[in-house]
Amino acid sequence: MRNRILLSAIAVACLARAQAPETPRLSWLRDASGALRPLLGFAANSMAGPARESGVLSVASSGTWALAKTSRELIVFDPAGTEAGRLPAPDGTALFAFALDGEPAAALFPETGLLLLWSGGRFETAGWKPARDEEVLAVAGAISFLVRRGDAVWRVDRAVPDGRVTREQALPGVGAPALLRPDGSVLYVDGKDLVLRSPDAGEQRVELPGTATALNELAGDWVCVRLPDRQVAVSFSGAAPRVFELPGGER
Amino acid sequence: MKVRLALAALLPVCALAQLQTVVVDGGVERPLGLLYDVGSVWVGEPLEVRFRVRNVGTAPANLQTIGVVRSFASVAAGFFPGIYPALPCPLAPGATVDFTVRFAPEEAGAFSASLTVNVGSAILQGRGVAPVLVVAGGVERPLGALYDVGLVWVGDTLDVALRIRNAGKAAINLQTISVAGAGFSLNYPPLPYVVAPGASVDFTVRFAPGAAGAFPATLAVNGATAILRGTGVATPAVLVERDDGSTLPLRAGDALDFGRIERGGAVARRVRIENRSGGYLRITTIRIEGQAFSASGDLPVPALLDNGQSVRFEVRFSPQTAGLAEGSFEIDGRRFVLRGTGTEIPFPRPAIRIQPGVTASAQQGQLRIEFAEPSRAAGAGTLSVEFRSGVLGVAADPYIFFLPPSSRFAQFTVKEGDTRARFGDRDDITFQTGTTAGTLVFTARLGDVTEQLTAPVAPAPVGFDSVKALRSGSQIEVQIVGYDNVRTVSQMTFTFYDARDAALSPGPIKVDLAAKFRDHFETTAVGGAFALRVVFPIVGQVSDVVSLEVDTANSAGPTRSSRLRLP
């Protein structure tokens, strides 16, 4: 029986459909002027494409989907790079979260505490807000937060329906800026190092060519680290961490 | 009129029986013949010719008439009645009376007129010469009958620019120019020289007194004369002492040229003031002017120099900026030019260093510009990268640039003491090698120095940046991001494995991609990069397919991906 299924599968696979090769698009980035641009190529060989939006305050991408925040709007781009939605948003920056499959998961607007959750292909208001006395550093899919409590950074998981805290975990040694990844790992900055703390508490470090001021999801394993004068892409996957400079920085 | 002229010719004025007319020139009486040439005068400088009528008879006589009439040969009226006595004028035997005729030509040329005294007559002729103009500071003014060129230091020269302008309606034929007098010389165009109406001709008179004192001279132009006067003033010789012991004499107005030296540097020249006048000379003031020029040490003034004695001082040239610098020094009013050129301090030759190992496609590397020695200069330079494609039919790769600023050009700066150029706050700059085989040519330009580094990007097998496979319903979608830096990939082979890492039958599946890749590389400007999706429809348990490998090849060699496990 097993052999029959596999033979059948391979027989169909011989009729593979290959699409025409395309220009690789790694992600999206916010350039030095605040314009949103597709990031063409791949990390070691990238180029900023034409501007798609101006006045962008925050951007993040899972490598397929992308979220961008202007002063008044939240914009959603689908894996084809097409604008899939545009909805009003409060002033200020935003924190974005993606699911493991790359789809959007959440958007948090720290200035107002408004939390939007992705459901059924669109954003909906969560109906509750994270605690206002905590500085939210990052948000991750359904639904976890990195928050600063005094000098310490905590991971706080909340129930989607009502925001009830379901789990709290102190993360000693973790500092800001920080990013909570969909797989539960935490990226944070320690001096000039970017540190990846895995869910099992193991850590990997890589020295950055400057002091990081912000982190955001770039694509898959890649995160974007904003430095005072440029942006770099960092990945901890593979034999050793990799750091590549991204276009669109400023000197 | 003709008859009267003819009579005048037959009965010369001097030949009248009782009244005799003579010319009085400088107090000396000369007989007046049938023709009298008053000579050449400058236009605008009238000449008064004095005549004297004497009763040489023994009985009283009357001077009845005096007349001056322009002749037909004259270009215009040049002769005019001057001062006449009251007529008729009785003259006792032996008595005389004077009258004058004015020669005042209004333009250059020859003039003639008939002078009649009672029934006798004579022809007067003369020439008007265009006035000589002194040209100074672009302004013309008449030379006049006497022109003082002024004081000139002995050993120096003074050139006076002169001009003859033809303001008349007829051409002037300039036949003679001369200057007679010690210390004066002329520089003029070849003669004869025709000056057309409205045109002018320039020439110069040089005054170079060989000794102290007054020097008169006569300037003559077509016979008209003017007096020139100059004064030589005793002065010491001014000599620049060369390093080889020789000296360079300077005359007023000459330049002491310091040549080219680096900005911030300094060079001095020694100047000797030597008394060769034969007597005592007093040096009162020495003044040095010009931002880049100064005295090196004390100036030796005041000084009293006996004949043969000398004093020295040093002039220092120390430019703080690049470019031509001019100044002057004066010794008791004699001015000498100081001149020198400040040059930029040269930068040391830059050496372009790129991060070792960064010579392949799809890489980022760091580039530095280093100097073998600390730079003594500060400034900015440019760095560029040019790509020379090694792939037939491919000219460019837009992914080859520096970042920031995502450009093939970047600026760098160098401060004094730097051993590395700075790119903003960094001492290196990142560059991308792109995804096309060829050669990167880095060029650094700094000051007058250009340095190049050539870095080959070798042809390479297809590179996989990422290979992903996703189960989606009854299919498996393979997503590949990679590059082919020689653009010759034509097929890919996919091998699927089961949980025991055994290749699933029928084994490797070849997918012909030649046409698709050819179209992609011909129609997109992405270098050799590509994103490819291949979908394999599955009938059965998709989950039984747990890993895959991708093989491909181009003209540079084969490539095999690592074994990819499906999520």
mmCIF file of C-alpha atoms in Angstrom, chain A:
data_model
loop_
_atom_site.group_PDB
_atom_site.id
_atom_site.type_symbol
_atom_site.label_atom_id
_atom_site.label_comp_id
_atom_site.label_asym_id
_atom_site.label_seq_id
_atom_site.Cartn_x
_atom_site.Cartn_y
_atom_site.Cartn_z
ATOM 1 C CA MET A 1 0.000 0.000 0.000
ATOM 2 C CA ARG A 2 2.756 2.417 1.032
ATOM 3 C CA ASN A 3 4.765 1.723 -2.090
ATOM 4 C CA ARG A 4 1.742 2.241 -4.268
ATOM 5 C CA ILE A 5 1.084 5.680 -2.801
ATOM 6 C CA LEU A 6 4.658 6.804 -3.265
ATOM 7 C CA LEU A 7 4.851 5.524 -6.794
ATOM 8 C CA SER A 8 1.686 7.378 -7.511
ATOM 9 C CA ALA A 9 3.087 10.552 -5.935
ATOM 10 C CA ILE A 10 6.291 10.439 -7.913
ATOM 11 C CA ALA A 11 4.437 9.738 -11.095
ATOM 12 C CA VAL A 12 2.536 12.963 -10.640
ATOM 13 C CA ALA A 13 5.647 14.843 -9.578
ATOM 14 C CA CYS A 14 7.194 14.166 -12.955
ATOM 15 C CA LEU A 15 4.646 16.656 -14.287
ATOM 16 C CA ALA A 16 6.179 19.459 -12.281
ATOM 17 C CA ARG A 17 5.014 22.960 -13.094
ATOM 18 C CA ALA A 18 7.832 25.426 -13.030
ATOM 19 C CA GLN A 19 6.876 29.058 -12.979
ATOM 20 C CA ALA A 20 8.977 31.599 -14.785
ATOM 21 C CA PRO A 21 11.906 32.779 -12.660
ATOM 22 C CA GLU A 22 11.289 36.123 -11.018
ATOM 23 C CA THR A 23 13.275 38.862 -9.392
ATOM 24 C CA PRO A 24 13.814 37.717 -5.824
ATOM 25 C CA ARG A 25 12.157 39.905 -3.207
ATOM 26 C CA LEU A 26 13.575 39.364 0.237
ATOM 27 C CA SER A 27 11.440 41.749 2.229
ATOM 28 C CA TRP A 28 10.408 45.349 2.691
ATOM 29 C CA LEU A 29 12.331 48.125 4.318
ATOM 30 C CA ARG A 30 11.944 51.678 5.464
ATOM 31 C CA ASP A 31 14.685 53.792 3.953
ATOM 32 C CA ALA A 32 16.417 56.777 5.480
ATOM 33 C CA SER A 33 13.740 59.129 4.187
ATOM 34 C CA GLY A 34 10.891 57.103 5.646
ATOM 35 C CA ALA A 35 9.847 55.601 2.325
ATOM 36 C CA LEU A 36 8.681 52.013 2.109
ATOM 37 C CA ARG A 37 10.559 50.053 -0.521
ATOM 38 C CA PRO A 38 10.670 46.425 -1.560
ATOM 39 C CA LEU A 39 13.995 44.831 -0.764
ATOM 40 C CA LEU A 40 14.982 43.005 -3.929
ATOM 41 C CA GLY A 41 17.511 40.221 -4.193
ATOM 42 C CA PHE A 42 18.684 38.360 -1.147
ATOM 43 C CA ALA A 43 20.520 39.374 1.973
ATOM 44 C CA ALA A 44 24.029 39.323 0.539
ATOM 45 C CA ASN A 45 22.954 40.867 -2.736
ATOM 46 C CA SER A 46 20.113 43.262 -2.182
ATOM 47 C CA MET A 47 18.832 46.454 -3.670
ATOM 48 C CA ALA A 48 16.016 48.768 -2.649
ATOM 49 C CA GLY A 49 13.218 48.902 -5.198
ATOM 50 C CA PRO A 50 11.008 51.846 -6.033
ATOM 51 C CA ALA A 51 9.234 53.577 -3.157
ATOM 52 C CA ARG A 52 5.724 52.326 -2.528
ATOM 53 C CA GLU A 53 4.732 54.540 0.378
ATOM 54 C CA SER A 54 6.121 57.596 2.119
ATOM 55 C CA GLY A 55 5.994 58.708 5.720
ATOM 56 C CA VAL A 56 6.367 55.194 7.035
ATOM 57 C CA LEU A 57 7.063 54.947 10.751
ATOM 58 C CA SER A 58 7.228 51.182 11.243
ATOM 59 C CA VAL A 59 7.583 48.189 8.969
ATOM 60 C CA ALA A 60 8.031 44.475 9.390
ATOM 61 C CA SER A 61 7.847 41.505 7.102
ATOM 62 C CA SER A 62 7.772 37.781 7.508
ATOM 63 C CA GLY A 63 9.291 37.393 4.075
ATOM 64 C CA THR A 64 5.878 36.812 2.595
ATOM 65 C CA TRP A 65 3.451 39.197 4.237
ATOM 66 C CA ALA A 66 4.403 42.715 5.272
ATOM 67 C CA LEU A 67 2.923 45.345 7.569
ATOM 68 C CA ALA A 68 3.666 49.056 7.411
ATOM 69 C CA LYS A 69 2.507 51.902 9.596
ATOM 70 C CA THR A 70 2.280 55.505 8.493
ATOM 71 C CA SER A 71 1.204 58.278 10.809
ATOM 72 C CA ARG A 72 -2.452 57.454 10.255
ATOM 73 C CA GLU A 73 -2.741 54.094 8.572
ATOM 74 C CA LEU A 74 -1.821 50.458 8.845
ATOM 75 C CA ILE A 75 -1.086 48.887 5.451
ATOM 76 C CA VAL A 76 -1.016 45.178 4.734
ATOM 77 C CA PHE A 77 0.911 43.675 1.804
ATOM 78 C CA ASP A 78 0.317 40.106 0.741
ATOM 79 C CA PRO A 79 3.013 37.634 -0.388
ATOM 80 C CA ALA A 80 2.703 38.899 -3.972
ATOM 81 C CA GLY A 81 3.626 42.380 -2.790
ATOM 82 C CA THR A 82 0.138 43.664 -3.441
ATOM 83 C CA GLU A 83 -1.606 45.966 -1.003
ATOM 84 C CA ALA A 84 -4.132 43.731 0.696
ATOM 85 C CA GLY A 85 -5.598 46.192 3.144
ATOM 86 C CA ARG A 86 -5.381 49.680 4.531
ATOM 87 C CA LEU A 87 -7.053 50.723 7.745
ATOM 88 C CA PRO A 88 -6.967 53.726 10.040
ATOM 89 C CA ALA A 89 -4.485 53.569 12.873
ATOM 90 C CA PRO A 90 -3.551 55.757 15.824
ATOM 91 C CA ASP A 91 -0.587 58.106 15.764
ATOM 92 C CA GLY A 92 2.874 56.843 16.460
ATOM 93 C CA THR A 93 4.836 53.736 15.724
ATOM 94 C CA ALA A 94 3.612 50.155 15.789
ATOM 95 C CA LEU A 95 4.854 46.744 16.868
ATOM 96 C CA PHE A 96 4.054 43.846 14.546
ATOM 97 C CA ALA A 97 3.852 40.101 15.010
ATOM 98 C CA PHE A 98 3.675 37.293 12.476
ATOM 99 C CA ALA A 99 2.609 33.697 12.725
ATOM 100 C CA LEU A 100 4.982 30.860 11.971
ATOM 101 C CA ASP A 101 3.497 30.516 8.495
ATOM 102 C CA GLY A 102 4.302 34.131 7.769
ATOM 103 C CA GLU A 103 0.803 35.533 8.005
ATOM 104 C CA PRO A 104 0.233 38.638 10.137
ATOM 105 C CA ALA A 105 -0.643 37.911 13.759
ATOM 106 C CA ALA A 106 -0.924 41.200 15.615
ATOM 107 C CA ALA A 107 -0.321 44.919 15.485
ATOM 108 C CA LEU A 108 0.107 46.929 18.643
ATOM 109 C CA PHE A 109 0.108 50.698 18.794
ATOM 110 C CA PRO A 110 1.984 51.512 22.003
ATOM 111 C CA GLU A 111 0.884 55.127 22.250
ATOM 112 C CA THR A 112 -2.759 54.160 22.701
ATOM 113 C CA GLY A 113 -2.462 50.510 23.639
ATOM 114 C CA LEU A 114 -4.743 49.547 20.762
ATOM 115 C CA LEU A 115 -4.177 45.927 19.812
ATOM 116 C CA LEU A 116 -5.300 44.453 16.503
ATOM 117 C CA LEU A 117 -5.353 40.735 15.941
ATOM 118 C CA TRP A 118 -5.314 38.986 12.549
ATOM 119 C CA SER A 119 -8.258 36.756 12.037
ATOM 120 C CA GLY A 120 -9.769 35.387 8.870
ATOM 121 C CA GLY A 121 -7.543 37.412 6.608
ATOM 122 C CA ARG A 122 -8.070 40.756 8.309
ATOM 123 C CA PHE A 123 -7.285 42.740 11.406
ATOM 124 C CA GLU A 124 -9.834 43.067 14.183
ATOM 125 C CA THR A 125 -9.697 44.951 17.435
ATOM 126 C CA ALA A 126 -8.735 42.665 20.301
ATOM 127 C CA GLY A 127 -11.169 44.373 22.639
ATOM 128 C CA TRP A 128 -8.634 44.626 25.413
ATOM 129 C CA LYS A 129 -5.347 46.369 25.958
ATOM 130 C CA PRO A 130 -2.077 45.275 27.467
ATOM 131 C CA ALA A 131 -1.344 46.734 30.903
ATOM 132 C CA ARG A 132 -0.731 50.462 30.494
ATOM 133 C CA ASP A 133 1.980 50.608 33.144
ATOM 134 C CA GLU A 134 4.233 48.278 31.198
ATOM 135 C CA GLU A 135 6.397 49.287 28.302
ATOM 136 C CA VAL A 136 5.797 46.798 25.551
ATOM 137 C CA LEU A 137 8.985 46.010 23.693
ATOM 138 C CA ALA A 138 7.690 43.384 21.310
ATOM 139 C CA VAL A 139 4.696 41.346 20.463
ATOM 140 C CA ALA A 140 4.458 37.838 19.049
ATOM 141 C CA GLY A 141 1.705 35.797 17.538
ATOM 142 C CA ALA A 142 -1.391 34.889 19.582
ATOM 143 C CA ILE A 143 -0.391 36.476 21.817
ATOM 144 C CA SER A 144 2.775 37.146 23.723
ATOM 145 C CA PHE A 145 4.468 40.364 24.755
ATOM 146 C CA LEU A 146 7.913 41.392 25.844
ATOM 147 C CA VAL A 147 7.435 44.049 28.483
ATOM 148 C CA ARG A 148 9.748 46.043 30.663
ATOM 149 C CA ARG A 149 9.003 46.027 34.358
ATOM 150 C CA GLY A 150 11.472 48.228 36.131
ATOM 151 C CA ASP A 151 14.890 47.037 35.060
ATOM 152 C CA ALA A 152 13.700 43.615 34.035
ATOM 153 C CA VAL A 153 12.196 42.301 30.823
ATOM 154 C CA TRP A 154 9.384 39.797 31.079
ATOM 155 C CA ARG A 155 7.555 37.630 28.621
ATOM 156 C CA VAL A 156 3.840 37.845 29.229
ATOM 157 C CA ASP A 157 1.389 35.563 27.437
ATOM 158 C CA ARG A 158 -2.228 36.573 27.353
ATOM 159 C CA ALA A 159 -5.402 34.839 26.322
ATOM 160 C CA VAL A 160 -6.722 36.107 23.019
ATOM 161 C CA PRO A 161 -10.375 36.450 24.001
ATOM 162 C CA ASP A 162 -9.981 38.629 27.094
ATOM 163 C CA GLY A 163 -6.321 39.513 27.572
ATOM 164 C CA ARG A 164 -6.062 37.500 30.701
ATOM 165 C CA VAL A 165 -2.483 36.719 31.642
ATOM 166 C CA THR A 166 -1.842 33.048 31.109
ATOM 167 C CA ARG A 167 1.900 32.961 31.700
ATOM 168 C CA GLU A 168 4.648 35.273 32.927
ATOM 169 C CA GLN A 169 8.374 34.653 32.661
ATOM 170 C CA ALA A 170 11.221 36.876 33.693
ATOM 171 C CA LEU A 171 13.991 37.037 31.127
ATOM 172 C CA PRO A 172 17.089 37.937 33.120
ATOM 173 C CA GLY A 173 19.788 39.634 31.115
ATOM 174 C CA VAL A 174 17.490 40.582 28.297
ATOM 175 C CA GLY A 175 17.599 44.265 27.386
ATOM 176 C CA ALA A 176 16.083 46.541 24.808
ATOM 177 C CA PRO A 177 15.643 46.762 21.965
ATOM 178 C CA ALA A 178 14.283 43.240 21.804
ATOM 179 C CA LEU A 179 12.205 41.085 19.517
ATOM 180 C CA LEU A 180 10.047 38.088 20.346
ATOM 181 C CA ARG A 181 10.192 35.642 17.462
ATOM 182 C CA PRO A 182 7.272 33.457 16.341
ATOM 183 C CA ASP A 183 9.174 30.386 17.542
ATOM 184 C CA GLY A 184 9.456 31.810 21.041
ATOM 185 C CA SER A 185 13.081 32.805 20.836
ATOM 186 C CA VAL A 186 14.101 36.280 21.941
ATOM 187 C CA LEU A 187 16.471 38.592 20.147
ATOM 188 C CA TYR A 188 17.919 41.383 22.207
ATOM 189 C CA VAL A 189 20.756 43.824 22.177
ATOM 190 C CA ASP A 190 23.560 43.644 24.693
ATOM 191 C CA GLY A 191 26.028 46.418 24.145
ATOM 192 C CA LYS A 192 27.248 46.004 20.594
ATOM 193 C CA ASP A 193 26.108 42.385 20.468
ATOM 194 C CA LEU A 194 22.880 41.034 19.114
ATOM 195 C CA VAL A 195 21.896 37.989 21.138
ATOM 196 C CA LEU A 196 19.530 35.171 20.194
ATOM 197 C CA ARG A 197 18.136 33.412 23.243
ATOM 198 C CA SER A 198 16.439 30.202 22.238
ATOM 199 C CA PRO A 199 13.417 28.860 24.060
ATOM 200 C CA ASP A 200 15.796 26.416 25.762
ATOM 201 C CA ALA A 201 17.772 29.460 27.087
ATOM 202 C CA GLY A 202 20.797 28.754 24.902
ATOM 203 C CA GLU A 203 22.320 31.882 23.439
ATOM 204 C CA GLN A 204 24.158 32.898 20.282
ATOM 205 C CA ARG A 205 25.827 36.253 19.847
ATOM 206 C CA VAL A 206 27.041 38.313 16.976
ATOM 207 C CA GLU A 207 28.814 41.626 17.140
ATOM 208 C CA LEU A 208 27.076 44.393 15.277
ATOM 209 C CA PRO A 209 28.891 47.144 13.369
ATOM 210 C CA GLY A 210 27.246 49.752 15.576
ATOM 211 C CA THR A 211 24.797 50.231 18.382
ATOM 212 C CA ALA A 212 21.352 48.920 17.562
ATOM 213 C CA THR A 213 18.432 51.280 18.007
ATOM 214 C CA ALA A 214 15.570 49.075 16.790
ATOM 215 C CA LEU A 215 14.781 45.547 15.621
ATOM 216 C CA ASN A 216 12.081 44.280 13.323
ATOM 217 C CA GLU A 217 11.219 41.124 11.443
ATOM 218 C CA LEU A 218 12.732 41.129 7.946
ATOM 219 C CA ALA A 219 12.098 37.753 6.379
ATOM 220 C CA GLY A 220 12.051 34.252 7.788
ATOM 221 C CA ASP A 221 15.236 33.867 9.772
ATOM 222 C CA TRP A 222 16.366 37.366 8.974
ATOM 223 C CA VAL A 223 15.817 40.322 11.236
ATOM 224 C CA CYS A 224 16.515 43.940 10.419
ATOM 225 C CA VAL A 225 18.707 45.797 12.883
ATOM 226 C CA ARG A 226 18.594 49.553 12.624
ATOM 227 C CA LEU A 227 21.857 51.257 13.539
ATOM 228 C CA PRO A 228 22.383 54.997 13.807
ATOM 229 C CA ASP A 229 23.731 55.238 10.273
ATOM 230 C CA ARG A 230 22.475 52.149 8.453
ATOM 231 C CA GLN A 231 20.490 48.952 8.587
ATOM 232 C CA VAL A 232 21.810 45.431 8.595
ATOM 233 C CA ALA A 233 20.201 42.046 8.112
ATOM 234 C CA VAL A 234 21.136 39.409 10.668
ATOM 235 C CA SER A 235 20.419 35.709 10.636
ATOM 236 C CA PHE A 236 21.387 33.134 13.229
ATOM 237 C CA SER A 237 20.456 30.202 11.015
ATOM 238 C CA GLY A 238 23.268 28.224 9.501
ATOM 239 C CA ALA A 239 26.673 27.372 10.836
ATOM 240 C CA ALA A 240 27.424 30.898 12.026
ATOM 241 C CA PRO A 241 25.515 34.137 12.361
ATOM 242 C CA ARG A 242 25.485 36.216 9.218
ATOM 243 C CA VAL A 243 25.363 39.988 8.980
ATOM 244 C CA PHE A 244 24.786 41.857 5.755
ATOM 245 C CA GLU A 245 24.388 45.545 5.188
ATOM 246 C CA LEU A 246 21.111 46.654 3.671
ATOM 247 C CA PRO A 247 20.553 49.459 1.215
ATOM 248 C CA GLY A 248 18.529 52.473 2.202
ATOM 249 C CA GLY A 249 20.576 53.451 5.200
ATOM 250 C CA GLU A 250 21.942 56.876 5.867
ATOM 251 C CA ARG A 251 25.356 58.054 6.683
#
